[in-house]
XYZ file of C-alpha atoms in Angstrom:
777
model
C 17.838 86.595 71.413
C 20.823 84.621 70.220
C 18.832 81.418 70.468
C 16.017 82.967 68.383
C 18.390 84.071 65.637
C 19.913 80.590 65.560
C 16.498 78.963 65.212
C 15.437 81.340 62.382
C 18.635 80.589 60.502
C 17.972 76.869 60.790
C 14.407 77.208 59.491
C 15.281 79.551 56.645
C 18.195 77.446 55.458
C 16.038 74.867 53.567
C 14.093 77.663 51.841
C 17.244 79.290 50.584
C 18.516 75.900 49.623
C 15.289 75.264 47.573
C 15.646 78.548 45.746
C 19.246 77.785 44.997
C 18.183 74.399 43.741
C 15.574 75.938 41.471
C 18.102 78.394 40.087
C 20.464 75.567 39.520
C 17.843 73.552 37.732
C 16.856 76.524 35.576
C 20.470 77.154 34.685
C 20.952 73.494 33.999
C 17.909 73.469 31.744
C 18.999 76.522 29.831
C 22.498 75.192 29.463
C 21.147 71.862 28.379
C 19.130 73.578 25.763
C 22.100 75.471 24.395
C 24.782 72.795 24.710
C 24.827 69.129 24.054
C 27.307 68.342 26.933
C 25.884 69.037 30.420
C 28.013 70.151 33.437
C 27.241 68.149 36.554
C 27.507 69.624 40.060
C 26.903 68.761 43.727
C 24.071 70.507 45.460
C 23.521 70.306 49.246
C 22.577 72.318 52.229
C 25.100 74.099 54.435
C 25.621 71.502 57.150
C 24.992 72.729 60.747
C 23.815 70.962 63.854
C 23.483 72.044 67.488
C 25.352 70.239 70.198
C 23.644 68.259 72.913
C 20.208 68.066 71.182
C 17.845 66.409 73.600
C 15.380 65.012 70.960
C 15.431 61.304 70.047
C 18.155 60.084 67.710
C 18.937 60.224 64.857
C 19.147 63.955 64.277
C 18.830 65.310 60.737
C 21.922 67.249 59.722
C 21.329 68.180 56.081
C 21.011 66.882 52.503
C 23.544 66.230 49.782
C 22.209 66.430 46.206
C 23.788 65.946 42.815
C 22.562 67.532 39.595
C 22.745 64.181 37.832
C 19.494 62.428 37.094
C 19.925 58.666 37.264
C 17.488 56.203 38.749
C 20.381 53.895 39.678
C 22.314 56.631 41.498
C 23.330 55.881 45.086
C 24.695 58.370 47.708
C 27.472 57.358 50.081
C 29.794 59.302 52.451
C 33.354 58.621 53.501
C 35.776 60.070 56.033
C 36.223 60.278 59.808
C 33.161 59.251 61.729
C 31.356 58.369 58.429
C 28.882 55.505 58.803
C 29.436 55.655 62.584
C 28.279 59.018 63.893
C 27.063 60.243 60.517
C 25.091 58.214 57.948
C 23.451 59.155 54.604
C 20.171 57.929 53.091
C 21.468 56.462 49.809
C 18.568 57.519 47.599
C 17.618 60.935 48.996
C 21.022 62.134 50.224
C 19.785 63.101 53.707
C 22.564 63.061 56.305
C 21.751 62.048 59.911
C 23.713 62.090 63.196
C 23.315 58.986 65.286
C 25.049 60.406 68.430
C 24.639 63.594 70.406
C 27.517 65.947 69.549
C 29.659 67.995 71.965
C 31.244 71.086 70.460
C 33.799 71.283 73.268
C 35.118 67.893 72.162
C 34.944 68.471 68.385
C 33.607 71.602 66.692
C 33.434 70.381 63.059
C 33.664 67.225 60.994
C 35.025 66.883 57.427
C 33.378 64.231 55.213
C 33.448 63.240 51.510
C 30.262 62.789 49.405
C 30.129 60.284 46.522
C 27.392 59.262 44.013
C 27.805 55.866 42.334
C 25.897 53.581 40.042
C 24.416 50.914 42.252
C 24.700 48.395 39.436
C 28.455 48.520 38.978
C 29.571 50.853 41.796
C 31.075 53.231 39.263
C 31.334 56.909 40.266
C 28.902 59.081 38.455
C 30.577 62.302 39.638
C 33.918 63.139 41.240
C 33.930 63.062 45.071
C 33.292 66.321 46.913
C 34.221 67.267 50.486
C 31.887 69.000 52.868
C 32.059 70.134 56.509
C 29.511 69.673 59.262
C 29.774 72.402 61.922
C 28.480 71.927 65.466
C 26.648 74.909 66.901
C 27.543 75.855 70.515
C 25.134 76.124 73.362
C 26.080 77.675 76.720
C 26.549 74.404 78.562
C 29.908 74.937 80.380
C 30.693 76.680 83.670
C 33.790 78.960 83.926
C 36.578 77.045 85.675
C 39.566 78.643 87.492
C 42.932 77.540 86.207
C 43.960 76.752 89.796
C 42.088 76.276 93.036
C 44.336 78.509 95.157
C 45.997 81.741 94.101
C 48.710 83.611 96.015
C 49.424 87.313 96.033
C 51.242 89.953 98.033
C 51.064 93.681 98.543
C 53.074 96.058 100.786
C 51.336 97.024 103.942
C 49.800 100.492 104.179
C 49.424 100.600 100.388
C 46.977 103.140 98.928
C 43.505 102.132 97.726
C 43.521 100.455 94.336
C 46.981 98.924 94.613
C 47.138 95.761 92.488
C 47.661 92.552 94.430
C 47.406 89.643 91.971
C 45.314 88.325 89.061
C 42.974 85.323 88.914
C 41.949 83.541 85.716
C 38.920 81.357 84.899
C 38.337 79.618 81.524
C 34.928 78.880 79.825
C 34.978 76.034 77.280
C 31.998 77.417 75.291
C 32.365 79.117 71.920
C 33.797 82.593 72.461
C 32.346 83.762 69.115
C 28.837 83.368 70.437
C 27.909 86.347 72.483
C 27.722 85.625 76.205
C 28.736 81.981 75.962
C 32.378 82.447 77.089
C 32.237 85.793 78.851
C 33.520 85.437 82.454
C 32.863 87.884 85.270
C 34.461 87.857 88.756
C 33.213 88.785 92.188
C 34.790 88.740 95.695
C 32.332 86.920 97.929
C 34.572 86.724 101.027
C 36.941 89.512 102.112
C 35.268 92.158 99.968
C 35.743 94.689 102.776
C 39.529 94.634 102.107
C 39.867 93.698 98.425
C 37.964 93.873 95.133
C 38.330 92.257 91.690
C 37.587 93.645 88.233
C 36.260 91.848 85.111
C 39.806 91.001 84.001
C 40.507 89.167 87.279
C 42.857 91.768 88.833
C 42.500 91.945 92.619
C 43.267 95.294 94.299
C 42.991 96.862 97.739
C 39.964 98.783 98.983
C 41.593 100.161 102.170
C 44.803 102.095 102.857
C 45.295 101.018 106.473
C 46.227 97.361 106.015
C 48.891 96.881 108.730
C 51.098 93.799 108.659
C 51.804 94.110 112.383
C 48.046 93.690 113.044
C 47.290 91.043 110.404
C 49.855 89.719 107.969
C 47.700 87.431 105.744
C 44.187 87.500 104.278
C 42.220 84.650 102.719
C 39.477 85.741 100.273
C 37.108 83.824 97.966
C 36.476 84.897 94.333
C 33.530 83.682 92.198
C 33.604 83.381 88.378
C 30.413 83.163 86.243
C 29.322 83.677 82.616
C 26.232 85.138 80.915
C 26.349 88.517 82.629
C 22.987 89.662 83.855
C 21.739 86.109 84.228
C 21.974 83.577 86.975
C 24.359 81.300 85.119
C 26.489 78.674 86.735
C 29.687 79.734 88.526
C 32.818 78.416 90.270
C 35.014 79.748 93.102
C 38.716 79.956 93.966
C 40.612 80.880 97.118
C 43.180 83.717 97.089
C 45.768 84.004 99.920
C 47.129 87.536 100.141
C 50.258 88.313 102.208
C 51.108 91.812 103.378
C 54.834 92.486 102.931
C 56.637 94.526 105.553
C 57.746 98.126 105.232
C 59.917 99.966 107.728
C 57.195 101.839 109.592
C 58.071 101.153 113.252
C 60.794 102.603 115.513
C 62.804 100.410 117.942
C 61.959 100.502 121.639
C 64.269 99.570 124.552
C 63.136 96.478 126.434
C 64.275 98.022 129.746
C 64.418 101.569 130.978
C 67.923 101.040 132.400
C 70.869 98.677 131.986
C 73.719 97.954 134.414
C 77.038 96.286 133.593
C 80.151 95.362 135.593
C 83.500 95.166 133.837
C 87.138 94.813 134.995
C 89.399 97.748 134.352
C 91.788 95.664 132.241
C 89.218 95.027 129.527
C 90.791 95.408 126.124
C 90.009 98.360 123.916
C 87.091 97.489 121.594
C 86.224 94.628 123.934
C 82.585 93.992 124.776
C 81.253 95.619 127.957
C 77.645 94.539 127.490
C 74.617 94.628 125.187
C 71.447 96.684 125.298
C 68.374 95.168 123.665
C 65.566 96.826 121.754
C 62.344 95.537 120.237
C 61.468 96.357 116.620
C 58.247 94.753 115.370
C 59.297 95.168 111.744
C 60.925 92.274 109.959
C 64.728 91.841 110.348
C 65.560 93.401 106.995
C 63.892 96.605 108.157
C 65.593 96.791 111.545
C 68.273 99.441 111.184
C 68.679 100.625 114.750
C 71.289 103.245 115.549
C 72.445 104.111 119.053
C 73.749 107.420 120.321
C 74.579 109.204 123.582
C 72.016 111.651 124.908
C 73.304 112.643 128.357
C 76.691 111.969 129.920
C 79.935 113.098 128.358
C 81.527 109.722 127.679
C 81.539 109.670 123.918
C 85.330 109.631 123.979
C 85.353 106.638 126.361
C 82.663 104.324 124.960
C 80.964 103.575 121.696
C 77.743 101.708 120.914
C 77.655 99.607 117.757
C 74.531 97.855 116.493
C 74.786 94.139 115.804
C 73.443 93.647 112.262
C 72.045 90.200 113.084
C 70.445 90.691 116.509
C 69.883 94.485 116.372
C 71.448 94.706 119.841
C 73.618 97.635 120.872
C 77.146 96.479 121.811
C 78.915 98.811 124.249
C 82.696 98.853 123.793
C 85.466 100.980 125.355
C 87.370 103.243 122.990
C 90.305 103.654 125.397
C 91.660 101.811 128.469
C 89.593 102.055 131.642
C 91.201 102.996 134.941
C 89.518 102.082 138.206
C 91.751 104.494 140.107
C 90.468 107.413 138.003
C 86.816 106.560 137.283
C 85.095 103.712 139.086
C 81.616 104.166 137.579
C 80.135 105.570 134.377
C 76.503 106.625 133.936
C 74.943 107.964 130.750
C 71.731 107.919 128.693
C 71.514 106.387 125.246
C 68.951 106.722 122.494
C 67.767 104.124 119.978
C 66.179 105.160 116.697
C 65.843 104.040 113.089
C 66.696 106.682 110.479
C 65.274 104.574 107.634
C 61.672 104.538 108.865
C 59.229 105.714 106.170
C 57.676 108.746 107.797
C 54.659 108.618 105.438
C 53.416 105.641 107.435
C 54.722 106.783 110.793
C 52.544 105.670 113.693
C 52.073 107.652 116.836
C 54.185 106.726 119.853
C 57.421 108.662 119.398
C 60.430 108.244 117.168
C 62.958 107.887 120.016
C 63.504 105.475 122.870
C 65.879 106.434 125.729
C 67.462 104.211 128.399
C 70.013 104.779 131.182
C 73.268 102.768 131.209
C 75.464 102.297 134.295
C 78.928 100.704 133.983
C 80.760 99.692 137.148
C 84.542 99.325 136.772
C 86.168 96.738 139.061
C 89.755 96.910 140.241
C 92.347 94.352 139.051
C 96.055 93.963 139.619
C 97.390 95.614 136.514
C 100.880 95.223 135.109
C 103.249 98.196 135.098
C 102.628 100.938 132.580
C 105.466 102.400 130.531
C 105.476 106.164 130.295
C 106.693 106.240 126.702
C 106.225 103.797 123.857
C 108.298 103.010 121.948
C 111.749 104.078 123.060
C 114.319 105.160 120.490
C 117.966 106.005 121.009
C 120.729 107.009 118.627
C 124.415 106.310 119.078
C 127.495 106.720 116.923
C 129.237 103.514 115.972
C 132.577 102.582 117.492
C 132.310 105.295 120.164
C 134.111 103.910 123.233
C 133.011 106.737 125.518
C 129.277 106.046 125.320
C 128.181 103.442 127.829
C 124.693 104.664 128.742
C 122.039 105.500 126.150
C 119.182 106.460 128.426
C 116.533 104.694 130.429
C 113.040 103.288 130.284
C 110.488 104.001 132.959
C 107.291 102.332 134.122
C 105.042 102.742 137.113
C 102.495 100.691 139.016
C 99.036 102.006 138.078
C 97.417 100.404 141.134
C 97.070 102.001 144.540
C 99.891 99.827 145.957
C 102.485 101.712 143.853
C 105.005 98.891 143.970
C 108.568 99.236 142.774
C 109.426 98.060 139.283
C 112.229 95.809 138.042
C 113.222 95.780 134.382
C 114.409 92.691 132.495
C 115.563 92.262 128.915
C 113.453 89.606 127.164
C 114.380 89.506 123.497
C 117.027 91.084 121.311
C 117.531 91.473 117.585
C 120.175 90.742 116.534
C 120.624 88.160 119.227
C 123.591 88.752 121.492
C 124.866 90.796 124.428
C 124.998 94.085 122.547
C 122.549 96.052 124.693
C 121.853 95.548 128.360
C 119.124 96.726 130.693
C 119.743 97.265 134.367
C 117.204 96.476 137.072
C 116.349 100.160 137.236
C 115.771 100.455 133.454
C 119.055 102.014 132.343
C 119.970 101.086 128.751
C 123.690 100.261 128.651
C 126.259 99.352 126.000
C 128.831 96.754 127.128
C 130.931 97.562 124.062
C 130.778 99.972 121.113
C 128.364 99.070 118.333
C 129.354 98.478 114.718
C 126.918 99.769 112.126
C 128.370 97.466 109.485
C 127.333 94.510 111.612
C 123.841 95.910 112.160
C 122.470 99.371 111.533
C 119.853 99.017 114.271
C 119.341 96.985 117.420
C 115.997 96.135 118.973
C 115.309 94.748 122.402
C 112.143 94.002 124.342
C 112.162 95.234 127.916
C 109.803 93.686 130.452
C 108.652 95.530 133.559
C 107.588 93.517 136.610
C 106.314 94.644 139.977
C 108.287 93.713 143.079
C 105.886 92.175 145.608
C 106.005 92.799 149.346
C 107.900 89.543 149.970
C 110.559 90.405 147.383
C 109.247 88.106 144.674
C 108.461 89.345 141.201
C 104.853 89.523 140.068
C 103.844 87.182 137.278
C 102.190 90.092 135.465
C 104.474 92.109 133.254
C 104.302 94.637 130.455
C 106.675 95.118 127.560
C 108.257 98.013 125.742
C 110.226 98.041 122.525
C 113.590 99.787 122.569
C 115.014 100.735 119.188
C 118.680 101.744 118.969
C 119.819 103.372 115.722
C 123.537 103.288 114.991
C 124.811 106.420 113.254
C 127.377 105.641 110.617
C 130.993 106.709 110.851
C 133.283 106.606 107.861
C 135.442 103.765 109.114
C 135.575 101.542 106.026
C 137.513 102.241 102.878
C 135.828 101.523 99.541
C 136.681 98.225 97.882
C 136.954 97.187 94.273
C 134.209 95.025 92.861
C 136.402 92.562 91.035
C 135.285 91.937 87.459
C 135.189 88.508 85.877
C 138.628 87.695 84.398
C 139.698 90.991 82.695
C 141.639 90.326 79.470
C 143.288 92.383 76.749
C 144.597 91.538 73.284
C 148.354 91.716 72.865
C 147.871 93.886 69.776
C 145.246 96.182 71.347
C 145.249 99.722 70.057
C 145.756 102.733 72.344
C 142.531 103.884 73.981
C 140.947 100.437 73.803
C 138.592 99.957 76.795
C 139.596 96.789 78.582
C 137.016 96.724 81.354
C 134.778 98.933 83.445
C 135.401 98.703 87.187
C 133.200 99.735 90.102
C 133.489 99.926 93.872
C 131.460 99.324 96.977
C 131.622 100.678 100.509
C 130.321 99.106 103.703
C 129.601 102.589 105.024
C 126.688 104.692 103.920
C 127.238 106.298 100.541
C 128.255 109.905 100.982
C 125.699 112.325 99.555
C 128.504 114.685 98.515
C 129.778 112.759 95.531
C 131.131 109.565 94.018
C 134.137 107.360 94.524
C 137.461 108.544 93.168
C 139.543 106.131 91.086
C 143.247 106.454 90.266
C 146.228 104.274 89.405
C 148.924 103.784 91.988
C 151.596 104.166 89.312
C 151.725 105.694 85.882
C 154.524 103.350 84.812
C 152.311 100.899 82.955
C 150.618 100.388 79.626
C 147.224 101.114 81.216
C 145.303 104.268 81.918
C 142.211 104.969 84.017
C 139.319 107.203 82.976
C 136.617 108.061 85.505
C 132.959 107.972 84.468
C 131.763 109.960 87.525
C 129.049 107.429 88.264
C 131.009 105.297 90.729
C 132.647 103.473 87.816
C 135.842 103.922 85.795
C 137.233 102.508 82.546
C 140.599 100.776 82.277
C 142.026 101.494 78.803
C 145.167 100.682 76.837
C 147.690 103.476 77.157
C 150.363 102.780 74.504
C 149.212 99.541 72.891
C 151.126 96.436 71.689
C 151.680 94.208 74.737
C 154.606 91.753 74.681
C 153.510 88.316 75.845
C 157.111 87.181 75.994
C 157.848 89.682 78.742
C 154.594 89.410 80.722
C 151.434 87.447 80.117
C 149.734 88.765 83.255
C 149.794 92.349 84.522
C 149.001 93.399 88.072
C 147.499 96.865 88.078
C 147.141 98.612 91.475
C 144.031 100.811 91.634
C 143.433 103.364 94.388
C 139.807 104.004 95.364
C 138.833 106.736 97.826
C 135.534 107.957 99.153
C 134.297 111.431 100.045
C 133.697 110.691 103.683
C 134.905 112.515 106.724
C 137.667 111.555 107.123
C 138.350 110.431 103.590
C 139.438 106.787 103.340
C 141.047 104.974 100.465
C 142.223 101.496 99.589
C 144.583 99.996 97.030
C 143.240 97.090 95.056
C 145.081 94.956 92.546
C 143.453 94.268 89.211
C 144.867 91.207 87.450
C 144.735 91.571 83.638
C 145.681 88.749 81.273
C 147.324 89.433 77.902
C 145.824 87.098 75.296
C 146.294 86.248 71.662
C 143.579 87.554 69.376
C 142.576 87.225 65.734
C 142.170 90.043 63.258
C 138.641 90.793 64.495
C 139.867 91.243 68.058
C 138.418 88.016 69.383
C 140.405 86.151 72.028
C 141.978 82.961 70.697
C 144.300 81.877 73.507
C 144.804 82.911 77.136
C 146.819 81.263 79.859
C 144.887 79.781 82.713
C 145.460 81.805 85.829
C 145.905 80.014 89.091
C 142.624 80.085 90.919
C 142.758 81.730 94.276
C 141.553 79.501 97.000
C 140.553 81.428 100.071
C 139.213 80.517 103.458
C 136.754 82.779 105.205
C 137.327 84.146 108.674
C 134.461 82.088 110.030
C 136.037 78.911 108.697
C 139.398 79.841 110.234
C 137.761 80.477 113.609
C 135.967 77.115 113.452
C 139.223 75.310 112.590
C 141.061 77.065 115.431
C 138.350 76.096 117.958
C 138.497 72.464 116.826
C 142.308 72.365 117.196
C 142.129 74.017 120.621
C 139.502 71.524 121.780
C 141.644 68.598 120.678
C 144.713 70.038 122.498
C 142.747 70.552 125.720
C 141.303 67.045 125.518
C 144.712 65.405 125.130
C 146.150 67.614 127.892
C 143.487 66.440 130.313
C 144.090 62.795 129.353
C 147.830 63.248 129.862
C 147.335 64.902 133.249
C 145.075 62.085 134.418
C 147.655 59.492 133.337
C 150.421 61.317 135.246
C 148.301 61.570 138.375
C 147.512 57.880 138.202
C 151.188 56.985 137.866
C 152.041 59.191 140.843
C 149.325 57.541 142.891
C 150.685 54.090 142.062
C 154.195 55.262 142.953
C 153.007 56.442 146.369
C 151.446 53.079 147.037
C 154.539 51.199 145.952
C 156.563 52.953 148.723
C 154.625 50.910 151.257
C 155.175 47.594 149.476
C 157.520 46.183 152.036
C 154.995 46.544 154.856
C 151.868 45.595 152.974
C 151.587 42.344 154.878
C 151.459 44.228 158.165
C 148.835 46.747 157.067
C 145.207 46.141 157.707
C 142.691 48.773 156.694
C 139.028 48.971 157.359
C 136.546 51.374 155.693
C 133.567 51.249 157.991
C 130.135 52.181 156.669
C 127.197 52.022 158.992
C 123.763 53.512 159.378
C 123.866 54.049 163.179
C 125.867 56.758 164.882
C 129.235 55.810 166.378
C 130.170 55.743 170.001
C 131.929 59.070 169.900
C 134.681 59.538 172.448
C 133.497 56.460 174.343
C 134.296 54.223 171.367
C 137.934 53.103 171.883
C 137.795 49.574 170.575
C 137.307 50.178 166.867
C 140.673 51.687 166.080
C 144.010 52.605 167.555
C 144.857 56.286 167.403
C 148.369 55.850 168.660
C 149.608 56.469 165.182
C 148.093 59.927 165.179
C 149.485 60.501 168.657
C 152.965 59.625 167.413
C 152.610 62.199 164.753
C 151.551 64.762 167.348
C 154.529 63.995 169.576
C 156.942 64.439 166.759
C 155.342 67.773 165.922
C 154.489 66.649 162.381
C 151.673 67.594 160.092
C 150.597 65.507 157.142
C 151.907 66.232 153.694
C 149.720 68.675 151.768
C 147.446 66.766 149.415
C 144.557 68.349 147.462
C 141.330 67.863 149.365
C 137.830 69.168 148.922
C 137.742 70.072 152.625
C 141.052 71.668 153.489
C 144.702 71.899 152.590
C 146.925 70.117 155.198
C 150.201 71.819 155.979
C 153.372 69.965 155.218
C 155.675 69.265 158.224
C 159.043 71.015 158.369
C 161.764 69.160 156.506
C 163.972 66.866 158.499
C 161.567 66.326 161.401
C 159.828 63.102 160.329
C 160.958 59.729 161.707
C 160.697 56.675 159.574
C 157.791 55.201 161.443
C 155.836 58.394 161.677
C 156.506 59.204 158.048
C 155.147 55.875 156.823
C 151.989 56.153 158.899
C 151.502 59.764 157.869
C 151.830 58.806 154.228
C 149.406 55.932 154.697
C 146.805 58.159 156.311
C 147.127 60.828 153.654
C 146.900 58.317 150.798
C 143.770 56.710 152.186
C 142.218 60.039 153.055
C 142.940 61.337 149.563
C 141.342 58.255 148.020
C 138.209 58.742 150.118
C 138.038 62.444 149.264
C 138.520 62.156 145.521
C 136.864 58.876 144.632
C 133.329 60.025 143.896
C 132.177 56.544 142.858
C 132.269 55.298 146.461
C 129.548 55.840 148.998
C 130.137 58.686 151.514
C 131.903 56.824 154.342
C 131.508 58.089 157.867
C 135.053 57.356 159.100
C 138.340 56.035 157.884
C 139.942 53.572 160.377
C 143.623 52.622 160.344
C 144.664 50.079 162.947
C 146.998 47.138 163.585
C 150.056 48.922 162.264
C 152.119 51.498 164.090
C 154.976 51.655 161.642
C 158.615 50.836 162.064
C 160.187 52.212 165.235
C 156.799 53.740 166.179
C 156.673 55.700 169.438
C 152.979 56.486 169.114
C 150.918 56.347 172.184
C 147.252 55.769 172.408
C 144.994 58.633 171.315
C 142.032 57.108 173.056
C 139.591 59.601 174.563
C 139.722 57.633 177.822
C 142.837 59.443 178.875
C 142.121 62.755 177.225
C 140.232 64.124 180.191
C 143.106 63.623 182.630
C 145.932 64.396 180.289
C 148.191 67.130 181.463
C 150.043 67.406 178.188
C 150.924 70.887 177.045
C 150.990 69.918 173.350
C 149.025 72.259 171.039
C 146.411 70.301 169.092
C 145.209 73.227 167.017
C 146.794 71.725 163.933
C 143.903 69.246 163.893
C 141.641 72.096 162.775
C 143.627 72.260 159.531
C 142.928 68.649 158.675
C 139.367 69.315 157.591
C 135.903 68.428 158.913
C 136.769 64.775 159.414
C 139.044 65.692 162.345
C 136.745 68.358 163.730
C 135.698 66.162 166.680
C 139.326 65.437 167.636
C 140.146 69.120 167.348
C 137.301 69.987 169.709
C 138.306 67.211 172.187
C 141.960 68.068 172.348
C 141.691 71.750 171.791
C 139.254 72.530 174.654
C 140.166 73.403 178.219
C 140.266 70.558 180.825
C 137.419 72.084 182.796
C 135.145 72.630 179.706
C 131.925 70.668 179.690
C 130.941 68.930 176.479
C 127.339 68.324 175.648
C 126.426 65.703 173.073
């Protein structure tokens, strides 16, 4: 029908144009008859042409005509595509198209018509513009703006839920009915989805389940000219079902079993129970709870937000000796499941959990934590505060030993006995520290007496109760001064006090002057401060430039304590405004703290002890040299030998290495060596007046050499000390060889050899035993 209307309009256009031309000519004739000057005008058809005409070129477009009548007139056209696509017959004004036109490329063309005199090319009329419009034909197929579309819709959505929209574009003229109208149709997947004429895709079923199928791929066709079999195009649409929380979790196993030591920490992990939830992770909100078994106070189950597992943790310490196994049922569910889409199968999943507790060697357990004791300061009668107690929780029930580990403040202020008794070695001073804290360790005593390496700790807190044992002290102000011409009542300075003891809740400090015989007065402010004021006025700097004012400060403690403090006030010269102009410099007090005095005293004492030791060593060395000088006259006759060897000696059979006659001479004379300090024994001195010259020299020689060997720690440990080749002047010593000891019938007592130390132990045993005693070596 549209094509028919278009064709009729094209055929009728020349007729209407002829009538218009006749009217124009009639008007022109009438006007020409009434006026001498004629109005010229362009006359042409309305220019239209169909696109893609399949007849041979050129195609007639229309005719341009001017009202001027001139045999030399010539028509020409100018503008875009003039004389290329479009050309005009210069005498008749017919316009032709020399190419097939495509409306989708260009819908209209604007040209300019001119009429000139062919003789001189002069314009006979002004130029006029005209437009050539290209008529559309339905020659384009609807094309989708993209080949693949994507959409999504929640699973289990009701019928008619919008999923996405597809769009196809037709390049034909939309003003021509049916040329650009696009219709859509689902040609694949129409059992799940449908599409309307606007391209909106929606669901056709309400049971689309993501857990069964999560994506759908459908094909949509677009065509124009509804009701006809026009050309069409297709596009693919991928539809994804988004998850909703419509499934409950299910345990992977019907029972779980865990083994855990009894010393597991509270909130530690015992084990994990696993469930399966086919929903996506963001919709897995599993909660766990106890169903059977009264252990809610012992364990808790917490869901892991990342893995959805149930973590079993103890809420209190486990004890193998009390409960060795726990058994209970747990339930897994999801409270956020949308019950509108609930599937059959049950909303709960139940599993049995068994926890086996294994025994471990546990450290001792304190019966009370923490421990707190109170004690009055400076109380000499209190030596025991109390005790701590711990027991072995295991079946062995071992005994416990207590040890102090740490203390604050550090020092030996509080002790702990092996049995846990808290003791005070000396009274505590609250002013040093108001509280004392120690850490007490408890260790089990093993069967072999050793201490176990496992221990537990308890904090012991000792609070010191204050006693009023410190008098208040004046807080000295900064350089109090007064004008020499100060008026009575003038406030010189405000003083305050401090007390090392706790401030009494019953009141404030009391201030008073020790004497009223001064030019100062004291006024209390009843806020732990007092004002020092001028009493009479007019100080005399000639008599005193500095005044020492004793102030008594007392507290309200029990008992009440007071102290006298001296306030030093300078009398200064002042101007008329009361400003200080001149004050004498007071001698600055230089003090040394108690800590500094103690440090100085320790340094001095250390120096004194050091020099005393040096002096003593010098005196001992001089004495040693003096003892050696007494033997100077016989030095040439003395031969000594310090024998060091790695093999054992010959014992009593060895009589060739040394001569013991010297020792025998000492024995006969009943002498004992002079007492000399020895690490082994103290040797008794012989009675005065019993030593002969020879025996005395040998005795001194032996003692000197023995003393050198005993006290010289730089030498190697010698086995024996041999003295031979010298018997001393007028010596009567006989041989002490063991060859004759067995047959000796001497009645001399050799027990004094036992006092000479371990070096003479063998001689003491040889000479001190009975003749018939057998010796075994």
